[in-house]
Amino acid sequence: MTNNLDAYLEDIGHYLAVGPAREEILSEIRSHILEKAEEERARSGEAALERVIAGFGPPRRVAERYLEGREIIAPAYQRHLFRYTSILFGFHFLFTLIGVIFGRSFVLFPVLFVPRMGVIEALLYLPAAFLTDLGFVALILYFVTQSKKDIKLPWPKFGLEADDIKLPRKPGALAATLAGLTFMLALTAAAVYVFTRHGTVFIAGLASSGEIKPLFTAEAGRSLSLIVIALLAAGAVSLFLKLFTRSRWIDVGSDAVSLILFGLILRRPFDGLFAVPISGQALSGIRIGLAAALLFIVLMTAIDLIKNLVMIGRGALVRRPPERGTPA
């Protein structure tokens, strides 16, 4: 019978922190079980200990009942754990993307290390990075919990809180958004892959030797390719967020990023842009066409940005309570 009790206590001990508190809790549980077993034995005989152990419940549940504020990480920090992990992983993801594009490594000891790697290595690296970030944040919260001090942890606010997330009601809209997101992710991944292989996403064709013929000069092709990849990534992020909410702030952010990136394109002179031979008359027409197309896209994006800001402002005015002394 005692062997069963020892095995039961050993199972409970697996869910308790190592240290004097663990032995104290196990000793307390042993005393309670033996006391109840003595009471049962007086009424029903030798099988009392087995019945008491069965009545105490699964080892994990027993450990939770006896912790009494001695948790490894306080339950109140559960949301902090995932909030801080998501922020840290966001930086990890951003620097990983930059590292893949520019072929660089980044070190910010002890919270960030991004080695130089390719696209496939990055896809394998990111899940491990998330687990590392989760473990690092859990370690910090462990020390905060064990300090027994009333520490008010900061609560970084996002533009979109988890409580505001609501899935789109129409299945058709959700399916269309998912399809668009899948397409944008595939397009972004393809652009990043081509860029890492050839230094540009603008390819005019293949040379007789089998090498690619870039459409633009090396410096122009590299900078314009990075802008295109950023535009595709911004579109993918926007569609991902729209899976959870239809907030107009997503469109505002997407439009603002797009305007900045298109502005960078328009600031670049078109002289000496092409790496392939083009006749003077054709080149003049291409320049005019490109400038007109870019200006049209910028104009439409600016109109959409203004429209969304007006709608947000109108909604804020409708929700604002009337001032004191004025009729509602």
Coordinates of C-alpha atoms in Angstrom, one line a residue:
M1 CA 0.0 0.0 0.0
T2 CA 2.8 2.4 0.9
N3 CA 4.5 1.8 -2.4
N4 CA 1.3 2.9 -4.2
L5 CA 1.3 6.1 -2.1
D6 CA 5.0 6.8 -2.9
A7 CA 4.3 6.3 -6.6
Y8 CA 1.3 8.6 -6.4
L9 CA 3.4 11.3 -4.7
E10 CA 6.2 10.9 -7.2
D11 CA 3.7 11.6 -10.0
I12 CA 2.4 14.7 -8.2
G13 CA 6.0 15.9 -7.7
H14 CA 6.5 16.0 -11.5
Y15 CA 4.1 19.0 -11.6
L16 CA 5.8 20.9 -8.8
A17 CA 8.8 23.2 -8.9
V18 CA 12.1 21.9 -7.6
G19 CA 13.1 23.1 -4.2
P20 CA 12.1 23.1 -0.5
A21 CA 8.6 24.2 -1.3
R22 CA 8.1 21.0 -3.4
E23 CA 9.1 18.7 -0.5
E24 CA 6.9 20.7 1.8
I25 CA 3.8 20.3 -0.5
L26 CA 4.4 16.6 -0.9
S27 CA 4.7 16.1 2.9
E28 CA 1.5 18.0 3.3
I29 CA -0.3 15.8 0.7
R30 CA 1.1 12.6 2.3
S31 CA -0.2 13.7 5.8
H32 CA -3.7 14.5 4.4
I33 CA -3.9 11.2 2.6
L34 CA -2.8 9.1 5.6
E35 CA -5.2 11.0 7.9
K36 CA -8.1 10.3 5.6
A37 CA -7.0 6.7 5.2
E38 CA -7.0 6.2 9.0
E39 CA -10.5 7.5 9.2
E40 CA -11.6 5.2 6.3
R41 CA -9.8 2.2 7.8
A42 CA -11.7 2.5 11.0
R43 CA -15.0 2.1 9.0
S44 CA -14.2 -0.1 6.1
G45 CA -10.9 -2.0 6.5
E46 CA -7.5 -2.3 4.7
A47 CA -8.5 -1.0 1.2
A48 CA -9.0 2.5 2.6
L49 CA -5.7 3.9 1.3
E50 CA -6.5 2.9 -2.3
R51 CA -9.9 4.5 -2.1
V52 CA -8.5 7.7 -0.6
I53 CA -5.8 8.0 -3.3
A54 CA -8.5 7.4 -6.0
G55 CA -10.7 10.1 -4.4
F56 CA -7.9 12.7 -4.4
G57 CA -7.9 12.6 -8.2
P58 CA -5.3 12.8 -11.0
P59 CA -1.8 13.9 -9.9
R60 CA -1.8 17.1 -11.9
R61 CA -5.1 18.3 -10.4
V62 CA -3.8 17.6 -6.9
A63 CA -0.6 19.5 -7.6
E64 CA -2.7 22.5 -8.8
R65 CA -4.9 22.5 -5.7
Y66 CA -1.9 22.5 -3.3
L67 CA 0.2 25.1 -5.1
E68 CA -1.7 28.0 -3.5
G69 CA 0.1 30.9 -5.1
R70 CA 3.3 29.0 -5.5
E71 CA 2.9 28.5 -9.2
I72 CA 5.9 28.5 -11.5
I73 CA 4.3 31.2 -13.6
A74 CA 1.3 33.0 -12.2
P75 CA -1.9 32.4 -14.2
A76 CA -2.5 36.1 -14.3
Y77 CA 0.5 36.4 -16.6
Q78 CA -0.9 34.1 -19.2
R79 CA -1.9 37.0 -21.6
H80 CA 1.5 38.7 -20.9
L81 CA 3.2 35.5 -22.0
F82 CA 1.6 35.4 -25.4
R83 CA 1.6 39.2 -25.8
Y84 CA 5.4 39.5 -25.2
T85 CA 6.1 36.4 -27.2
S86 CA 4.2 37.7 -30.2
I87 CA 6.1 41.0 -30.0
L88 CA 9.5 39.3 -29.8
F89 CA 8.7 36.9 -32.6
G90 CA 7.5 39.8 -34.7
F91 CA 11.1 41.3 -34.5
H92 CA 12.5 37.8 -35.2
F93 CA 10.4 37.4 -38.3
L94 CA 11.2 40.9 -39.5
F95 CA 15.0 40.5 -39.1
T96 CA 14.8 37.0 -40.7
L97 CA 13.1 38.5 -43.7
I98 CA 15.6 41.3 -44.0
G99 CA 18.5 38.8 -43.5
V100 CA 17.2 36.6 -46.3
I101 CA 16.8 39.5 -48.7
F102 CA 20.1 41.2 -47.9
G103 CA 22.1 38.0 -47.0
R104 CA 23.0 39.4 -43.6
S105 CA 23.1 38.0 -40.0
F106 CA 21.8 39.9 -37.0
V107 CA 22.8 39.6 -33.3
L108 CA 21.1 41.4 -30.4
F109 CA 22.2 39.4 -27.4
P110 CA 20.4 37.8 -25.6
V111 CA 17.0 38.1 -27.2
L112 CA 17.8 37.9 -30.9
F113 CA 20.1 36.0 -33.2
V114 CA 19.4 35.6 -36.9
P115 CA 22.0 33.7 -38.9
R116 CA 22.7 34.3 -42.5
M117 CA 20.5 31.8 -44.5
G118 CA 18.4 31.2 -47.5
V119 CA 14.6 30.9 -48.0
I120 CA 14.3 27.2 -47.2
E121 CA 16.6 27.6 -44.1
A122 CA 14.5 30.5 -42.9
L123 CA 11.2 28.5 -43.2
L124 CA 12.8 25.8 -41.0
Y125 CA 14.3 28.4 -38.6
L126 CA 11.2 30.4 -37.8
P127 CA 9.3 27.7 -35.9
A128 CA 12.4 27.1 -33.7
A129 CA 12.7 30.9 -33.2
F130 CA 9.1 31.1 -32.0
L131 CA 9.7 28.3 -29.4
T132 CA 12.9 30.1 -28.3
D133 CA 11.0 33.4 -27.9
L134 CA 8.3 31.6 -25.9
G135 CA 10.8 30.0 -23.6
F136 CA 12.7 33.3 -23.1
V137 CA 9.5 35.2 -22.1
A138 CA 8.4 32.3 -19.9
L139 CA 11.8 32.4 -18.1
I140 CA 11.4 36.1 -17.4
L141 CA 7.8 35.6 -16.1
Y142 CA 9.1 32.8 -13.9
F143 CA 11.5 35.1 -12.2
V144 CA 8.8 37.7 -11.8
T145 CA 6.4 35.2 -10.3
Q146 CA 9.0 33.7 -7.9
S147 CA 10.0 37.2 -6.6
K148 CA 6.6 37.4 -4.8
K149 CA 6.6 41.2 -5.5
D150 CA 3.7 43.2 -6.8
I151 CA 5.2 44.0 -10.2
K152 CA 3.1 45.8 -12.7
L153 CA 4.2 44.6 -16.1
P154 CA 3.7 46.9 -19.1
W155 CA 0.9 46.1 -21.5
P156 CA 2.0 47.0 -25.0
K157 CA -1.1 48.0 -27.0
F158 CA -1.6 47.0 -30.6
G159 CA -3.8 48.8 -33.1
L160 CA -6.0 45.7 -33.1
E161 CA -6.7 43.9 -29.8
A162 CA -7.6 40.3 -29.6
D163 CA -11.0 41.1 -28.1
D164 CA -11.8 43.1 -31.2
I165 CA -11.1 40.2 -33.5
K166 CA -14.2 38.8 -35.2
L167 CA -14.3 36.5 -38.2
P168 CA -16.1 37.9 -41.2
R169 CA -19.7 36.7 -41.2
K170 CA -20.1 35.9 -44.9
P171 CA -18.5 32.6 -45.9
G172 CA -18.0 33.9 -49.4
A173 CA -16.0 36.9 -48.2
L174 CA -13.9 34.7 -46.0
A175 CA -13.2 32.3 -48.8
A176 CA -12.2 35.1 -51.2
T177 CA -9.9 36.6 -48.6
L178 CA -8.3 33.2 -48.0
A179 CA -7.8 32.7 -51.8
G180 CA -6.3 36.2 -52.1
L181 CA -4.0 35.6 -49.2
T182 CA -2.8 32.3 -50.6
F183 CA -2.0 33.9 -53.9
M184 CA -0.2 36.9 -52.3
L185 CA 1.9 34.6 -50.1
A186 CA 2.9 32.5 -53.1
L187 CA 3.7 35.5 -55.1
T188 CA 5.8 37.1 -52.3
A189 CA 7.6 33.8 -51.7
A190 CA 8.4 33.5 -55.5
A191 CA 9.6 37.1 -55.6
V192 CA 11.9 36.6 -52.6
Y193 CA 13.2 33.3 -54.1
V194 CA 14.0 34.9 -57.5
F195 CA 15.6 37.9 -55.8
T196 CA 17.9 35.9 -53.7
R197 CA 18.9 33.8 -56.7
H198 CA 19.4 36.6 -59.2
G199 CA 19.4 39.9 -57.3
T200 CA 16.4 41.2 -59.2
V201 CA 12.8 40.2 -59.9
F202 CA 12.7 42.0 -63.3
I203 CA 14.0 39.5 -65.9
A204 CA 13.9 40.3 -69.7
G205 CA 14.8 36.8 -70.8
L206 CA 17.6 34.2 -71.0
A207 CA 21.0 34.7 -72.6
S208 CA 22.5 32.1 -75.0
S209 CA 24.7 30.9 -72.1
G210 CA 21.6 30.1 -70.1
E211 CA 22.0 33.1 -67.7
I212 CA 19.2 35.5 -67.1
K213 CA 19.1 38.9 -68.8
P214 CA 18.0 41.5 -66.2
L215 CA 15.5 44.1 -67.4
F216 CA 17.0 46.9 -65.3
T217 CA 20.5 47.9 -64.4
A218 CA 22.0 46.1 -61.3
E219 CA 21.5 49.0 -58.8
A220 CA 18.1 50.0 -60.1
G221 CA 16.9 46.4 -60.4
R222 CA 17.9 45.7 -56.8
S223 CA 16.2 48.7 -55.2
L224 CA 13.0 48.4 -57.3
S225 CA 12.8 44.6 -56.6
L226 CA 13.0 45.3 -52.8
I227 CA 10.1 47.8 -53.2
V228 CA 8.0 45.3 -55.1
I229 CA 8.7 42.6 -52.5
A230 CA 7.7 45.1 -49.8
L231 CA 4.4 45.9 -51.7
L232 CA 3.6 42.2 -52.0
A233 CA 4.4 41.6 -48.3
A234 CA 2.2 44.5 -47.2
G235 CA -0.7 43.2 -49.3
A236 CA -0.3 39.7 -47.8
V237 CA -0.3 41.2 -44.2
S238 CA -3.4 43.2 -45.0
L239 CA -5.3 40.2 -46.3
F240 CA -4.2 38.1 -43.3
L241 CA -5.5 40.7 -40.9
K242 CA -8.8 40.8 -42.8
L243 CA -9.4 37.2 -42.0
F244 CA -10.1 38.4 -38.4
T245 CA -11.6 41.9 -38.8
R246 CA -12.8 44.3 -41.4
S247 CA -11.5 47.4 -39.6
R248 CA -10.8 50.3 -41.9
W249 CA -7.5 50.9 -40.1
I250 CA -6.1 47.9 -42.0
D251 CA -6.8 49.6 -45.3
V252 CA -5.4 52.9 -43.9
G253 CA -2.1 51.2 -43.0
S254 CA -1.9 49.4 -46.3
D255 CA -2.6 52.5 -48.3
A256 CA -0.1 54.5 -46.3
V257 CA 2.7 51.9 -46.8
S258 CA 1.8 51.7 -50.5
L259 CA 2.0 55.5 -51.0
I260 CA 5.4 55.6 -49.3
L261 CA 6.8 52.8 -51.5
F262 CA 5.3 54.2 -54.7
G263 CA 6.8 57.6 -53.7
L264 CA 10.2 55.9 -53.6
I265 CA 9.7 54.6 -57.1
L266 CA 8.6 58.0 -58.5
R267 CA 11.6 59.7 -56.9
R268 CA 13.9 57.5 -59.0
P269 CA 14.9 59.0 -62.4
F270 CA 14.1 56.9 -65.4
D271 CA 17.3 57.8 -67.1
G272 CA 19.7 54.8 -67.3
L273 CA 17.1 52.5 -65.9
F274 CA 17.0 49.7 -68.5
A275 CA 19.8 47.2 -69.0
V276 CA 18.4 46.0 -72.4
P277 CA 18.8 48.1 -75.6
I278 CA 15.7 50.1 -76.4
S279 CA 15.4 52.7 -79.2
G280 CA 15.1 56.3 -78.2
Q281 CA 11.5 56.7 -79.4
A282 CA 10.3 53.5 -77.7
L283 CA 12.1 54.5 -74.5
S284 CA 10.4 57.9 -74.5
G285 CA 7.0 56.2 -74.8
I286 CA 7.8 53.7 -72.1
R287 CA 8.8 56.4 -69.7
I288 CA 5.6 58.3 -70.3
G289 CA 3.5 55.2 -69.9
L290 CA 5.3 54.1 -66.7
A291 CA 5.0 57.6 -65.2
A292 CA 1.3 57.8 -66.1
A293 CA 0.5 54.4 -64.7
L294 CA 2.4 55.1 -61.4
L295 CA 0.7 58.4 -61.0
F296 CA -2.7 56.8 -61.6
I297 CA -2.1 54.1 -59.0
V298 CA -0.9 56.7 -56.5
L299 CA -4.0 58.9 -57.1
M300 CA -6.3 55.9 -56.6
T301 CA -4.5 54.8 -53.5
A302 CA -4.6 58.4 -52.1
I303 CA -8.3 58.6 -52.8
D304 CA -8.9 55.3 -51.0
L305 CA -6.8 56.4 -48.0
I306 CA -8.8 59.7 -47.7
K307 CA -12.1 57.8 -48.0
N308 CA -11.1 55.4 -45.2
L309 CA -10.0 58.2 -43.0
V310 CA -13.2 60.0 -43.5
M311 CA -15.3 56.9 -42.7
I312 CA -13.2 56.3 -39.5
G313 CA -13.7 60.0 -38.5
R314 CA -17.4 59.8 -39.2
G315 CA -17.7 56.6 -37.1
A316 CA -15.9 58.3 -34.2
L317 CA -18.2 61.2 -34.3
V318 CA -21.3 59.0 -34.2
R319 CA -19.9 57.0 -31.2
R320 CA -18.8 60.1 -29.3
P321 CA -21.2 61.0 -26.4
P322 CA -22.7 64.5 -26.4
E323 CA -20.9 67.1 -24.3
R324 CA -22.5 68.2 -21.0
G325 CA -25.0 71.0 -21.4
T326 CA -25.7 70.1 -25.0
P327 CA -28.8 68.2 -26.2
A328 CA -28.1 64.6 -27.1

